mmCIF file of C-alpha atoms in Angstrom:
data_model
loop_
_atom_site.group_PDB
_atom_site.id
_atom_site.type_symbol
_atom_site.label_atom_id
_atom_site.label_comp_id
_atom_site.label_asym_id
_atom_site.label_seq_id
_atom_site.Cartn_x
_atom_site.Cartn_y
_atom_site.Cartn_z
ATOM 1 C CA UNK D 1 -7.436 4.207 -12.724
ATOM 2 C CA UNK D 2 -8.943 0.815 -12.023
ATOM 3 C CA UNK D 3 -12.693 0.901 -11.588
ATOM 4 C CA UNK D 4 -15.188 -1.874 -11.131
ATOM 5 C CA UNK D 5 -18.806 -2.507 -10.355
ATOM 6 C CA UNK D 6 -19.608 -5.661 -8.425
ATOM 7 C CA UNK D 7 -22.087 -7.922 -10.251
ATOM 8 C CA UNK D 8 -22.672 -10.548 -7.596
ATOM 9 C CA UNK D 9 -25.634 -11.676 -5.533
ATOM 10 C CA UNK D 10 -29.322 -12.081 -6.231
ATOM 11 C CA UNK D 11 -32.513 -10.177 -5.555
ATOM 12 C CA UNK D 12 -34.965 -10.872 -2.785
ATOM 13 C CA UNK D 13 -38.719 -10.350 -2.490
ATOM 14 C CA UNK D 14 -39.579 -9.594 1.123
ATOM 15 C CA UNK D 15 -42.793 -7.876 2.128
ATOM 16 C CA UNK D 16 -42.494 -4.388 3.558
ATOM 17 C CA UNK D 17 -42.804 -3.739 7.271
ATOM 18 C CA UNK D 18 -44.297 -0.620 8.883
ATOM 19 C CA UNK D 19 -41.146 -0.104 10.967
ATOM 20 C CA UNK D 20 -38.285 2.345 10.333
ATOM 21 C CA UNK D 21 -36.206 1.721 7.170
ATOM 22 C CA UNK D 22 -33.327 0.254 9.195
ATOM 23 C CA UNK D 23 -35.606 -1.924 11.309
ATOM 24 C CA UNK D 24 -37.435 -2.997 8.147
ATOM 25 C CA UNK D 25 -34.139 -4.320 6.799
ATOM 26 C CA UNK D 26 -33.619 -6.190 10.066
ATOM 27 C CA UNK D 27 -37.094 -7.689 9.735
ATOM 28 C CA UNK D 28 -36.177 -9.004 6.292
ATOM 29 C CA UNK D 29 -33.271 -10.832 7.915
ATOM 30 C CA UNK D 30 -35.683 -12.086 10.602
ATOM 31 C CA UNK D 31 -38.066 -13.531 8.027
ATOM 32 C CA UNK D 32 -35.226 -15.229 6.189
ATOM 33 C CA UNK D 33 -33.689 -16.485 9.446
ATOM 34 C CA UNK D 34 -36.883 -18.378 10.284
ATOM 35 C CA UNK D 35 -36.955 -20.289 6.999
ATOM 36 C CA UNK D 36 -33.264 -21.230 6.799
ATOM 37 C CA UNK D 37 -32.330 -24.886 7.050
ATOM 38 C CA UNK D 38 -32.148 -25.860 10.748
ATOM 39 C CA UNK D 39 -28.904 -27.769 10.232
ATOM 40 C CA UNK D 40 -27.024 -24.575 9.293
ATOM 41 C CA UNK D 41 -24.836 -22.961 11.936
ATOM 42 C CA UNK D 42 -25.930 -19.486 13.126
ATOM 43 C CA UNK D 43 -23.033 -17.958 11.198
ATOM 44 C CA UNK D 44 -23.981 -19.741 7.970
ATOM 45 C CA UNK D 45 -27.624 -18.761 8.471
ATOM 46 C CA UNK D 46 -26.651 -15.084 8.741
ATOM 47 C CA UNK D 47 -24.505 -15.391 5.630
ATOM 48 C CA UNK D 48 -27.450 -16.889 3.733
ATOM 49 C CA UNK D 49 -29.812 -14.179 5.008
ATOM 50 C CA UNK D 50 -27.564 -11.281 3.993
ATOM 51 C CA UNK D 51 -26.868 -12.926 0.635
ATOM 52 C CA UNK D 52 -30.634 -12.916 -0.043
ATOM 53 C CA UNK D 53 -31.140 -9.174 0.527
ATOM 54 C CA UNK D 54 -30.206 -6.646 -2.200
ATOM 55 C CA UNK D 55 -28.455 -3.396 -1.261
ATOM 56 C CA UNK D 56 -31.421 -1.580 -2.799
ATOM 57 C CA UNK D 57 -33.225 -2.427 0.459
ATOM 58 C CA UNK D 58 -30.783 -0.266 2.420
ATOM 59 C CA UNK D 59 -32.194 3.165 3.386
ATOM 60 C CA UNK D 60 -31.204 5.958 0.997
ATOM 61 C CA UNK D 61 -28.736 8.447 2.480
ATOM 62 C CA UNK D 62 -30.194 11.978 2.661
ATOM 63 C CA UNK D 63 -27.145 13.600 1.061
ATOM 64 C CA UNK D 64 -26.261 13.587 -2.616
ATOM 65 C CA UNK D 65 -23.229 15.862 -2.617
ATOM 66 C CA UNK D 66 -20.753 15.505 -5.469
ATOM 67 C CA UNK D 67 -17.514 17.410 -6.078
ATOM 68 C CA UNK D 68 -16.354 18.465 -9.537
ATOM 69 C CA UNK D 69 -12.914 17.345 -10.644
ATOM 70 C CA UNK D 70 -11.809 20.912 -11.399
ATOM 71 C CA UNK D 71 -12.601 22.118 -7.859
ATOM 72 C CA UNK D 72 -9.557 23.232 -5.873
ATOM 73 C CA UNK D 73 -8.522 21.407 -2.721
ATOM 74 C CA UNK D 74 -9.658 24.473 -0.771
ATOM 75 C CA UNK D 75 -13.085 24.372 -2.452
ATOM 76 C CA UNK D 76 -13.425 20.625 -1.802
ATOM 77 C CA UNK D 77 -12.661 21.087 1.892
ATOM 78 C CA UNK D 78 -15.247 23.876 2.101
ATOM 79 C CA UNK D 79 -17.914 21.721 0.420
ATOM 80 C CA UNK D 80 -17.271 18.799 2.765
ATOM 81 C CA UNK D 81 -17.271 21.065 5.840
ATOM 82 C CA UNK D 82 -20.445 22.958 4.901
ATOM 83 C CA UNK D 83 -22.350 19.726 4.322
ATOM 84 C CA UNK D 84 -20.898 18.045 7.432
ATOM 85 C CA UNK D 85 -19.674 15.024 5.497
ATOM 86 C CA UNK D 86 -16.260 13.379 5.454
ATOM 87 C CA UNK D 87 -16.159 12.318 1.800
ATOM 88 C CA UNK D 88 -17.910 12.730 -1.543
ATOM 89 C CA UNK D 89 -17.709 11.218 -5.045
ATOM 90 C CA UNK D 90 -15.838 13.257 -7.660
ATOM 91 C CA UNK D 91 -17.418 13.895 -11.067
ATOM 92 C CA UNK D 92 -15.180 14.295 -14.109
ATOM 93 C CA UNK D 93 -16.179 17.642 -15.630
ATOM 94 C CA UNK D 94 -14.799 16.506 -18.999
ATOM 95 C CA UNK D 95 -17.043 13.441 -19.191
ATOM 96 C CA UNK D 96 -19.853 13.634 -21.803
ATOM 97 C CA UNK D 97 -23.452 13.951 -20.655
ATOM 98 C CA UNK D 98 -24.265 10.378 -21.643
ATOM 99 C CA UNK D 99 -21.117 8.938 -20.027
ATOM 100 C CA UNK D 100 -21.261 5.620 -18.195
ATOM 101 C CA UNK D 101 -20.611 5.672 -14.462
ATOM 102 C CA UNK D 102 -17.029 4.464 -15.067
ATOM 103 C CA UNK D 103 -16.341 7.563 -17.167
ATOM 104 C CA UNK D 104 -18.413 9.902 -15.016
ATOM 105 C CA UNK D 105 -16.785 9.253 -11.623
ATOM 106 C CA UNK D 106 -13.061 9.303 -10.962
ATOM 107 C CA UNK D 107 -13.168 8.332 -7.282
ATOM 108 C CA UNK D 108 -14.062 9.529 -3.818
ATOM 109 C CA UNK D 109 -12.244 12.351 -2.060
ATOM 110 C CA UNK D 110 -12.220 12.878 1.700
ATOM 111 C CA UNK D 111 -10.705 15.203 4.299
ATOM 112 C CA UNK D 112 -7.994 12.760 5.265
ATOM 113 C CA UNK D 113 -7.020 12.190 1.641
ATOM 114 C CA UNK D 114 -6.461 15.884 0.991
ATOM 115 C CA UNK D 115 -4.400 16.444 4.136
ATOM 116 C CA UNK D 116 -2.332 13.291 3.808
ATOM 117 C CA UNK D 117 -1.645 13.955 0.131
ATOM 118 C CA UNK D 118 -0.408 17.469 0.873
ATOM 119 C CA UNK D 119 1.853 16.169 3.626
ATOM 120 C CA UNK D 120 3.201 13.526 1.256
ATOM 121 C CA UNK D 121 4.210 16.224 -1.193
ATOM 122 C CA UNK D 122 6.207 17.967 1.535
ATOM 123 C CA UNK D 123 8.285 14.886 2.292
ATOM 124 C CA UNK D 124 11.727 14.423 0.698
ATOM 125 C CA UNK D 125 12.278 12.330 -2.393
ATOM 126 C CA UNK D 126 13.027 8.647 -1.871
ATOM 127 C CA UNK D 127 16.699 7.529 -1.771
ATOM 128 C CA UNK D 128 16.207 6.057 -5.259
ATOM 129 C CA UNK D 129 15.376 9.457 -6.685
ATOM 130 C CA UNK D 130 17.323 12.116 -4.709
ATOM 131 C CA UNK D 131 16.767 14.698 -7.421
ATOM 132 C CA UNK D 132 15.790 18.309 -7.044
ATOM 133 C CA UNK D 133 12.665 19.171 -5.019
ATOM 134 C CA UNK D 134 9.347 18.484 -6.674
ATOM 135 C CA UNK D 135 7.073 21.273 -7.764
ATOM 136 C CA UNK D 136 4.901 20.610 -4.725
ATOM 137 C CA UNK D 137 7.882 20.855 -2.373
ATOM 138 C CA UNK D 138 9.015 24.085 -4.018
ATOM 139 C CA UNK D 139 5.527 25.514 -3.736
ATOM 140 C CA UNK D 140 5.366 24.625 -0.063
ATOM 141 C CA UNK D 141 8.746 26.198 0.601
ATOM 142 C CA UNK D 142 7.837 29.294 -1.387
ATOM 143 C CA UNK D 143 4.777 29.792 0.771
ATOM 144 C CA UNK D 144 6.752 29.823 3.997
ATOM 145 C CA UNK D 145 5.851 26.302 5.100
ATOM 146 C CA UNK D 146 7.887 23.641 6.876
ATOM 147 C CA UNK D 147 10.815 22.236 4.937
ATOM 148 C CA UNK D 148 10.462 18.843 3.334
ATOM 149 C CA UNK D 149 13.191 17.296 5.463
ATOM 150 C CA UNK D 150 11.462 18.341 8.644
ATOM 151 C CA UNK D 151 8.416 16.163 8.060
ATOM 152 C CA UNK D 152 10.041 12.809 7.379
ATOM 153 C CA UNK D 153 10.620 11.712 10.997
ATOM 154 C CA UNK D 154 8.544 13.473 13.604
ATOM 155 C CA UNK D 155 9.200 13.214 17.314
ATOM 156 C CA UNK D 156 9.078 15.412 20.447
ATOM 157 C CA UNK D 157 12.419 16.961 19.521
ATOM 158 C CA UNK D 158 11.086 18.093 16.131
ATOM 159 C CA UNK D 159 7.721 19.354 17.357
ATOM 160 C CA UNK D 160 8.691 22.975 16.755
ATOM 161 C CA UNK D 161 8.179 22.567 12.992
ATOM 162 C CA UNK D 162 4.462 22.171 13.657
ATOM 163 C CA UNK D 163 4.036 25.487 15.443
ATOM 164 C CA UNK D 164 0.636 27.134 15.612
ATOM 165 C CA UNK D 165 0.921 28.833 12.223
ATOM 166 C CA UNK D 166 1.913 25.667 10.335
ATOM 167 C CA UNK D 167 -1.551 24.829 9.029
ATOM 168 C CA UNK D 168 -2.543 28.454 8.685
ATOM 169 C CA UNK D 169 0.354 28.766 6.238
ATOM 170 C CA UNK D 170 -0.789 25.599 4.500
ATOM 171 C CA UNK D 171 -4.437 26.586 4.060
ATOM 172 C CA UNK D 172 -3.532 30.096 2.864
ATOM 173 C CA UNK D 173 -0.912 28.917 0.360
ATOM 174 C CA UNK D 174 -1.403 29.258 -3.388
ATOM 175 C CA UNK D 175 -0.438 25.584 -3.665
ATOM 176 C CA UNK D 176 -3.480 24.611 -1.588
ATOM 177 C CA UNK D 177 -5.794 27.015 -3.375
ATOM 178 C CA UNK D 178 -4.707 26.176 -6.911
ATOM 179 C CA UNK D 179 -4.236 22.402 -6.807
ATOM 180 C CA UNK D 180 -7.292 20.708 -8.336
ATOM 181 C CA UNK D 181 -9.048 17.662 -6.926
ATOM 182 C CA UNK D 182 -8.246 15.737 -10.121
ATOM 183 C CA UNK D 183 -4.541 16.387 -9.470
ATOM 184 C CA UNK D 184 -4.585 14.024 -6.494
ATOM 185 C CA UNK D 185 -6.695 11.330 -8.152
ATOM 186 C CA UNK D 186 -3.911 8.765 -8.023
ATOM 187 C CA UNK D 187 -3.367 8.860 -4.277
ATOM 188 C CA UNK D 188 -4.490 6.883 -1.231
ATOM 189 C CA UNK D 189 -8.154 5.781 -1.259
ATOM 190 C CA UNK D 190 -8.790 6.831 -4.833
ATOM 191 C CA UNK D 191 -7.669 3.750 -6.701
ATOM 192 C CA UNK D 192 -9.556 1.572 -7.288
ATOM 193 C CA UNK D 193 -13.058 3.028 -7.188
ATOM 194 C CA UNK D 194 -15.462 0.196 -6.367
ATOM 195 C CA UNK D 195 -19.215 0.523 -6.613
ATOM 196 C CA UNK D 196 -22.169 -1.806 -6.097
ATOM 197 C CA UNK D 197 -25.225 -2.217 -8.274
ATOM 198 C CA UNK D 198 -28.678 -2.124 -6.692
ATOM 199 C CA UNK D 199 -29.053 -5.862 -7.301
ATOM 200 C CA UNK D 200 -25.896 -6.749 -5.368
ATOM 201 C CA UNK D 201 -26.363 -8.264 -1.948
ATOM 202 C CA UNK D 202 -25.993 -7.050 1.584
ATOM 203 C CA UNK D 203 -23.347 -9.729 2.134
ATOM 204 C CA UNK D 204 -21.204 -8.298 -0.674
ATOM 205 C CA UNK D 205 -21.479 -4.831 0.851
ATOM 206 C CA UNK D 206 -20.515 -6.050 4.347
ATOM 207 C CA UNK D 207 -17.466 -7.873 2.983
ATOM 208 C CA UNK D 208 -16.293 -4.784 1.102
ATOM 209 C CA UNK D 209 -16.627 -2.663 4.246
ATOM 210 C CA UNK D 210 -14.722 -5.167 6.381
ATOM 211 C CA UNK D 211 -12.310 -7.404 4.518
ATOM 212 C CA UNK D 212 -11.559 -4.915 1.761
ATOM 213 C CA UNK D 213 -11.343 -1.939 4.143
ATOM 214 C CA UNK D 214 -13.674 0.449 2.326
ATOM 215 C CA UNK D 215 -14.916 3.423 4.337
ATOM 216 C CA UNK D 216 -18.104 3.705 2.300
ATOM 217 C CA UNK D 217 -19.685 1.879 -0.630
ATOM 218 C CA UNK D 218 -21.372 3.759 -3.508
ATOM 219 C CA UNK D 219 -24.475 2.103 -4.986
ATOM 220 C CA UNK D 220 -25.102 2.718 -8.687
ATOM 221 C CA UNK D 221 -28.177 3.145 -10.805
ATOM 222 C CA UNK D 222 -26.908 1.744 -14.092
ATOM 223 C CA UNK D 223 -29.853 3.292 -15.915
ATOM 224 C CA UNK D 224 -28.559 6.876 -15.673
ATOM 225 C CA UNK D 225 -24.992 6.001 -14.715
ATOM 226 C CA UNK D 226 -25.165 7.904 -11.441
ATOM 227 C CA UNK D 227 -24.688 7.072 -7.788
ATOM 228 C CA UNK D 228 -28.003 6.205 -6.156
ATOM 229 C CA UNK D 229 -26.826 5.788 -2.578
ATOM 230 C CA UNK D 230 -23.680 5.750 -0.456
ATOM 231 C CA UNK D 231 -23.615 3.205 2.375
ATOM 232 C CA UNK D 232 -21.231 4.204 5.157
ATOM 233 C CA UNK D 233 -19.865 2.371 8.169
ATOM 234 C CA UNK D 234 -22.005 4.591 10.406
ATOM 235 C CA UNK D 235 -25.137 3.637 8.461
ATOM 236 C CA UNK D 236 -24.385 -0.066 8.954
ATOM 237 C CA UNK D 237 -23.835 0.436 12.679
ATOM 238 C CA UNK D 238 -27.165 2.264 12.940
ATOM 239 C CA UNK D 239 -28.943 -0.509 11.050
ATOM 240 C CA UNK D 240 -27.539 -3.132 13.434
ATOM 241 C CA UNK D 241 -28.522 -1.016 16.454
ATOM 242 C CA UNK D 242 -32.093 -0.794 15.123
ATOM 243 C CA UNK D 243 -32.289 -4.600 15.065
ATOM 244 C CA UNK D 244 -32.249 -4.892 18.858
ATOM 245 C CA UNK D 245 -34.961 -7.299 19.980
ATOM 246 C CA UNK D 246 -35.065 -9.332 16.780
ATOM 247 C CA UNK D 247 -34.326 -13.032 17.239
ATOM 248 C CA UNK D 248 -31.459 -13.254 14.751
ATOM 249 C CA UNK D 249 -29.767 -10.240 16.299
ATOM 250 C CA UNK D 250 -30.280 -11.250 19.919
ATOM 251 C CA UNK D 251 -28.922 -14.766 19.329
ATOM 252 C CA UNK D 252 -25.684 -13.172 18.164
ATOM 253 C CA UNK D 253 -25.675 -9.838 19.964
ATOM 254 C CA UNK D 254 -26.237 -11.272 23.446
ATOM 255 C CA UNK D 255 -22.798 -12.927 23.393
ATOM 256 C CA UNK D 256 -19.959 -11.351 25.361
ATOM 257 C CA UNK D 257 -17.116 -9.839 23.380
ATOM 258 C CA UNK D 258 -14.681 -12.375 24.803
ATOM 259 C CA UNK D 259 -16.980 -15.227 23.674
ATOM 260 C CA UNK D 260 -16.664 -14.286 20.003
ATOM 261 C CA UNK D 261 -12.941 -13.577 20.143
ATOM 262 C CA UNK D 262 -12.961 -9.795 20.472
ATOM 263 C CA UNK D 263 -10.744 -7.902 20.622
ATOM 264 C CA UNK D 264 -8.624 -9.656 18.005
ATOM 265 C CA UNK D 265 -5.705 -7.296 18.557
ATOM 266 C CA UNK D 266 -3.459 -7.731 21.612
ATOM 267 C CA UNK D 267 -2.218 -4.888 23.789
ATOM 268 C CA UNK D 268 1.251 -5.037 22.225
ATOM 269 C CA UNK D 269 -0.217 -4.664 18.730
ATOM 270 C CA UNK D 270 -2.024 -1.376 19.428
ATOM 271 C CA UNK D 271 -0.385 1.529 17.584
ATOM 272 C CA UNK D 272 -0.121 4.571 19.887
ATOM 273 C CA UNK D 273 1.286 8.096 19.899
ATOM 274 C CA UNK D 274 2.609 9.955 22.947
ATOM 275 C CA UNK D 275 0.926 13.160 24.066
ATOM 276 C CA UNK D 276 4.046 15.283 23.401
ATOM 277 C CA UNK D 277 4.590 14.047 19.831
ATOM 278 C CA UNK D 278 3.394 16.229 16.923
ATOM 279 C CA UNK D 279 -0.170 15.402 15.887
ATOM 280 C CA UNK D 280 1.166 14.922 12.363
ATOM 281 C CA UNK D 281 2.940 11.820 13.661
ATOM 282 C CA UNK D 282 -0.446 10.327 14.530
ATOM 283 C CA UNK D 283 -1.784 10.929 11.020
ATOM 284 C CA UNK D 284 1.429 9.630 9.438
ATOM 285 C CA UNK D 285 1.171 6.434 11.497
ATOM 286 C CA UNK D 286 -2.461 5.979 10.514
ATOM 287 C CA UNK D 287 -1.479 6.271 6.864
ATOM 288 C CA UNK D 288 1.524 3.940 7.206
ATOM 289 C CA UNK D 289 -0.291 1.292 9.258
ATOM 290 C CA UNK D 290 -3.570 1.641 7.323
ATOM 291 C CA UNK D 291 -5.651 2.213 10.445
ATOM 292 C CA UNK D 292 -8.397 4.718 11.204
ATOM 293 C CA UNK D 293 -7.492 5.861 14.714
ATOM 294 C CA UNK D 294 -4.741 6.030 17.318
ATOM 295 C CA UNK D 295 -4.920 6.438 21.116
ATOM 296 C CA UNK D 296 -2.887 9.268 22.649
ATOM 297 C CA UNK D 297 -0.789 7.984 25.579
ATOM 298 C CA UNK D 298 0.511 10.030 28.493
ATOM 299 C CA UNK D 299 4.288 10.207 28.659
ATOM 300 C CA UNK D 300 5.593 8.039 31.496
ATOM 301 C CA UNK D 301 2.220 6.722 32.609
ATOM 302 C CA UNK D 302 0.992 4.538 29.779
ATOM 303 C CA UNK D 303 -2.729 5.324 30.079
ATOM 304 C CA UNK D 304 -4.637 6.843 27.168
ATOM 305 C CA UNK D 305 -5.807 10.458 27.438
ATOM 306 C CA UNK D 306 -7.748 10.524 24.187
ATOM 307 C CA UNK D 307 -8.123 9.217 20.657
ATOM 308 C CA UNK D 308 -7.346 10.766 17.280
ATOM 309 C CA UNK D 309 -8.995 9.373 14.154
ATOM 310 C CA UNK D 310 -8.601 10.047 10.435
ATOM 311 C CA UNK D 311 -11.854 11.980 10.468
ATOM 312 C CA UNK D 312 -10.263 14.483 12.888
ATOM 313 C CA UNK D 313 -7.821 15.636 10.217
ATOM 314 C CA UNK D 314 -10.602 17.958 9.038
ATOM 315 C CA UNK D 315 -9.851 20.255 12.003
ATOM 316 C CA UNK D 316 -6.356 20.889 10.640
ATOM 317 C CA UNK D 317 -7.887 22.143 7.387
ATOM 318 C CA UNK D 318 -11.102 23.864 8.481
ATOM 319 C CA UNK D 319 -10.049 25.503 11.755
ATOM 320 C CA UNK D 320 -6.310 26.122 11.391
ATOM 321 C CA UNK D 321 -6.490 29.340 13.432
ATOM 322 C CA UNK D 322 -7.374 27.480 16.654
ATOM 323 C CA UNK D 323 -3.745 26.347 16.999
ATOM 324 C CA UNK D 324 -2.255 29.838 16.540
ATOM 325 C CA UNK D 325 -1.070 30.239 20.140
ATOM 326 C CA UNK D 326 0.595 26.832 20.412
ATOM 327 C CA UNK D 327 4.379 26.563 20.099
ATOM 328 C CA UNK D 328 3.791 23.121 18.619
ATOM 329 C CA UNK D 329 0.701 21.184 17.615
ATOM 330 C CA UNK D 330 1.335 18.118 19.720
ATOM 331 C CA UNK D 331 -1.207 15.332 20.004
ATOM 332 C CA UNK D 332 -2.266 16.658 23.423
ATOM 333 C CA UNK D 333 -2.543 20.257 22.197
ATOM 334 C CA UNK D 334 -4.559 19.054 19.221
ATOM 335 C CA UNK D 335 -7.053 17.305 21.527
ATOM 336 C CA UNK D 336 -7.338 20.394 23.753
ATOM 337 C CA UNK D 337 -7.709 22.853 20.862
ATOM 338 C CA UNK D 338 -10.341 20.800 19.055
ATOM 339 C CA UNK D 339 -12.320 20.212 22.251
ATOM 340 C CA UNK D 340 -12.372 23.966 23.001
ATOM 341 C CA UNK D 341 -13.423 24.690 19.423
ATOM 342 C CA UNK D 342 -16.249 22.154 19.472
ATOM 343 C CA UNK D 343 -17.586 23.363 22.803
ATOM 344 C CA UNK D 344 -18.137 26.741 21.157
ATOM 345 C CA UNK D 345 -19.318 25.615 17.721
ATOM 346 C CA UNK D 346 -20.662 22.085 17.801
ATOM 347 C CA UNK D 347 -22.058 20.533 20.967
ATOM 348 C CA UNK D 348 -22.675 17.139 19.348
ATOM 349 C CA UNK D 349 -19.372 15.578 18.323
ATOM 350 C CA UNK D 350 -17.495 12.310 19.032
ATOM 351 C CA UNK D 351 -14.436 14.375 19.982
ATOM 352 C CA UNK D 352 -16.349 15.900 22.906
ATOM 353 C CA UNK D 353 -17.126 12.466 24.301
ATOM 354 C CA UNK D 354 -13.455 11.782 24.923
ATOM 355 C CA UNK D 355 -12.082 8.288 24.489
ATOM 356 C CA UNK D 356 -14.853 5.682 24.311
ATOM 357 C CA UNK D 357 -13.990 2.418 26.068
ATOM 358 C CA UNK D 358 -15.583 -0.911 26.939
ATOM 359 C CA UNK D 359 -14.813 -4.084 28.907
ATOM 360 C CA UNK D 360 -14.371 -7.631 27.598
ATOM 361 C CA UNK D 361 -17.455 -8.844 29.469
ATOM 362 C CA UNK D 362 -19.794 -6.426 27.662
ATOM 363 C CA UNK D 363 -22.034 -7.874 24.952
ATOM 364 C CA UNK D 364 -21.908 -7.318 21.214
ATOM 365 C CA UNK D 365 -25.252 -5.531 21.501
ATOM 366 C CA UNK D 366 -23.850 -3.188 24.146
ATOM 367 C CA UNK D 367 -20.933 -2.376 21.879
ATOM 368 C CA UNK D 368 -23.064 -1.742 18.784
ATOM 369 C CA UNK D 369 -25.403 0.560 20.708
ATOM 370 C CA UNK D 370 -22.387 2.445 22.059
ATOM 371 C CA UNK D 371 -20.883 2.850 18.593
ATOM 372 C CA UNK D 372 -24.218 4.070 17.244
ATOM 373 C CA UNK D 373 -24.982 6.539 20.027
ATOM 374 C CA UNK D 374 -21.476 8.023 19.980
ATOM 375 C CA UNK D 375 -21.262 8.075 16.145
ATOM 376 C CA UNK D 376 -17.884 6.341 16.088
ATOM 377 C CA UNK D 377 -16.363 3.267 14.420
ATOM 378 C CA UNK D 378 -13.918 2.088 17.092
ATOM 379 C CA UNK D 379 -13.907 1.399 20.831
ATOM 380 C CA UNK D 380 -10.901 0.697 23.057
ATOM 381 C CA UNK D 381 -11.021 -2.237 25.448
ATOM 382 C CA UNK D 382 -9.698 -1.491 28.957
ATOM 383 C CA UNK D 383 -9.256 -3.422 32.185
ATOM 384 C CA UNK D 384 -10.673 -2.411 35.569
ATOM 385 C CA UNK D 385 -7.764 0.013 36.068
ATOM 386 C CA UNK D 386 -8.279 1.715 32.726
ATOM 387 C CA UNK D 387 -5.266 0.175 31.026
ATOM 388 C CA UNK D 388 -5.594 -0.526 27.297
ATOM 389 C CA UNK D 389 -6.176 -4.164 26.407
ATOM 390 C CA UNK D 390 -7.239 -3.918 22.776
ATOM 391 C CA UNK D 391 -9.280 -2.125 20.143
ATOM 392 C CA UNK D 392 -12.495 -3.162 18.382
ATOM 393 C CA UNK D 393 -13.673 -1.650 15.095
ATOM 394 C CA UNK D 394 -16.754 -2.104 12.942
ATOM 395 C CA UNK D 395 -14.672 -4.324 10.686
ATOM 396 C CA UNK D 396 -13.972 -6.637 13.624
ATOM 397 C CA UNK D 397 -17.691 -6.836 14.401
ATOM 398 C CA UNK D 398 -18.595 -7.606 10.782
ATOM 399 C CA UNK D 399 -15.909 -10.307 10.687
ATOM 400 C CA UNK D 400 -17.767 -12.054 13.520
ATOM 401 C CA UNK D 401 -21.137 -11.564 11.805
ATOM 402 C CA UNK D 402 -20.431 -12.898 8.296
ATOM 403 C CA UNK D 403 -17.668 -14.656 6.385
ATOM 404 C CA UNK D 404 -16.626 -14.732 2.747
ATOM 405 C CA UNK D 405 -17.580 -18.039 1.086
ATOM 406 C CA UNK D 406 -14.792 -19.695 -0.870
ATOM 407 C CA UNK D 407 -14.613 -18.272 -4.376
ATOM 408 C CA UNK D 408 -17.317 -15.686 -3.620
ATOM 409 C CA UNK D 409 -15.698 -12.860 -5.602
ATOM 410 C CA UNK D 410 -14.169 -15.182 -8.208
ATOM 411 C CA UNK D 411 -11.552 -13.334 -10.242
ATOM 412 C CA UNK D 412 -13.281 -9.980 -9.844
ATOM 413 C CA UNK D 413 -10.417 -8.406 -7.883
ATOM 414 C CA UNK D 414 -7.626 -9.676 -10.143
ATOM 415 C CA UNK D 415 -5.674 -6.587 -11.158
ATOM 416 C CA UNK D 416 -8.229 -4.336 -9.462
ATOM 417 C CA UNK D 417 -7.941 -4.658 -5.712
ATOM 418 C CA UNK D 418 -5.124 -6.478 -3.872
ATOM 419 C CA UNK D 419 -6.036 -8.779 -1.024
ATOM 420 C CA UNK D 420 -5.493 -6.778 2.168
ATOM 421 C CA UNK D 421 -2.675 -7.821 4.452
ATOM 422 C CA UNK D 422 -3.591 -9.322 7.837
ATOM 423 C CA UNK D 423 -7.256 -9.585 6.893
ATOM 424 C CA UNK D 424 -9.366 -10.692 9.839
ATOM 425 C CA UNK D 425 -12.468 -11.798 7.919
#
């Protein structure tokens, strides 16, 4: 597996501020903003500011959960659910005590990765290798689960294969209970595993979260070879929200979304799923299109009735019994079942807020505060009649905040991380 630690950027010496950790970071940008060359454009000034602040200045996340490589998929799901986190680094149990970080960690596992990997195993072999079913497919079939052929192309007419006991069968199967986390270490977000050093810059971190589509960025302490911090998209949103009132933020955040070219995606480019399609189709589309969320559209009307994101896949693994009475787990039934479950068990959840929308004439600041308060990473843009006009994600916001200087990463990504298609940074 390809692994790398970024060794870019430089350290900064900014005096501490008595404000909150996130606001303190914003104040560091403020101090740097005031001393930047006046001839620089606002965008170049922000780039220079973020390049002068090390990621060690970012507030430390309160959680330090790690998952052992010999944990079963079932155990990993339970650990993530109990700690109310969506992902965690995986420690190689066979690594020696004095191992470097590259030998100690084999990647990051998350809810979506486990579910998507299992579904991949249930799909038929490719036309190039139409051999006998794989061991995973045989295990799925032996445990009374949907046939491999049934999952390749999902539509309303095939919704019956995702009846209410589909995921109950999955989460009670020996395949699910016995497969180890290390067994899926070659799939989806696992390779490569990129980590920052404490001396790397805030600009590097922002570019990895946006242009290189990372959900979270581990920060390493090279001294003991362990992860010191994990910076998530939500943490970045909260930091930006805490900067309200600061000059550098207001000069950028007071602009309307339409003024800075948001949304970048047109109405025709939005990937959607109809309310009567199996919810698995939504997750398959997210995997295929490499996106984090999909709006659910009413059949015949065209307006969105809700949103399903990759983070919601956890409800298929942790609360499979809530779908028991459904003849099929359609996108609409999924939204209803999860909402009913959350109303009983968790009053504070993005799923309970429904579909979060905004208008083109709202400001960047308005959008950031909305993302922060709702604990989400995407907002749908609608017109006055509620029709979808676009989608805006944290990556889109970052792409309007900073840019990657020519040659910034040098040859660091050669053979490690391919340049993402349709990058908007």
